[in-house]
Amino acid sequence: MSYNVNEKGYYGEFGGAYIPEMLYPNIEELRQNYLKIMSDASFQDEFHQLLKDYVGRPSPLYFAKRLSDKYNTKIYLKREDLNHTGAHKINNTIGQILLAKRLGKTRIIAETGAGQHGVATATVCALMGIECVVYMGEVDIARQAPNVARMKMLDAKVVPATSGSKTLKDATNEAMRDWINNPVDTHYIVGSVVGPHPYPDMVARFQAIVSEEIKAQLLEKEGTEDPDYLVACVGGGSNAAGTYYHYLDNEDVKIIAVEAAGKGVDSGKSAATSLLGHEGIIHGSKTLLMQTNDGQITEPYSISAGLDYPGVGPMHANLYKTGRAEFMAITDDDAMTSGLELSQLEGIIPAIETSHALAIFNYKTFKPSDIVVVNLSGRGDKDLQNYIDYFKL
Ligand SMILES: *Cc1c(COP(=O)(O)O)cnc(C)c1O
């Protein structure tokens, strides 16, 4: 048994491509070409060159000594926060822009909630000189002004989604509509391991560079490629998928996935999708999602905009269902406290998404000899106002 995707685009019972007929040509073009293009030597050369010289990879695997002392175990941090644009998202957008070019596309669309994926997309479009349109809910545009400004500086057009709750799902609908109307010249850069097949697999492969590097770096530092535990926060699941990718079928390595409990799993204000969700279809994929008894999607809540998604990628739904990964849910308060703790113990201010992953050390005890690798998915600069408000700094 494998925890990776099968030929039909499923992880166990999750995944697939549940799309309107009118999107079929776009998805089919991608499905038929993505593996062929990605395995091409010139693609791999260009991808790795940009990861090295533009993104700044490999990102360090840092042994966090003071944090390790505090929790009496060996904690390594995979420093995705040091990447250009401050998080792991750029790994995926670099991959997809190169793929789009090889498919002959001349226009990029994307949707964004907090704006981080919008910025990563606008960045690679500027790099390549390709037209970029980012759909964003009107409410989110007002909430995320600095990222809107970044996208504009990068010459992207930010289009407000004015229907429904005027947030991420409405922006997604607008992007889908655009793609249906522009199937030939446009590529849709999806920002996480979500959406119809082949997106979850394609994005996981671009993010897999994270676990590829962990293996080599751990071998050098510890004499083994295998940690005892891998830990990552899960919004849609892309930084986690990258962290787990090369270890998925190696069950000696335990996997921990950390979701946002918000104000508490049972508070009605949460984004702990796996714990609260049921099987359903969201954005073209069969997965676990938070929904009412009659199938209406429930609004998720988390202090961290990047974890505030009502679904989870199909890989993760399967990791949950099969028990391959242990899922933990961390509240806003615990995440904020752990963000401050990392800042003061290690001099690293993490993104609030990442702070959720760090908080598990208060709830789970590891052995002193355990090697625990935590993906430090992003840096906290973007969250400074949140930290200021929370701690009254
Ligand atoms: C977007 C984001 C996440 C959540 O997205 P995933 O697809 O689950 O990785 C986590 N951490 C940071 C820093 C982010 O920007």
mmCIF file of C-alpha atoms in Angstrom, residues 12 80 135 218:
data_model
loop_
_atom_site.group_PDB
_atom_site.id
_atom_site.type_symbol
_atom_site.label_atom_id
_atom_site.label_comp_id
_atom_site.label_asym_id
_atom_site.label_seq_id
_atom_site.Cartn_x
_atom_site.Cartn_y
_atom_site.Cartn_z
ATOM 1 C CA GLY A 12 -7.249 6.048 -0.948
ATOM 2 C CA GLU A 80 11.469 27.676 4.737
ATOM 3 C CA TYR A 135 -8.708 37.266 -7.649
ATOM 4 C CA LEU A 218 19.876 14.852 8.365
#
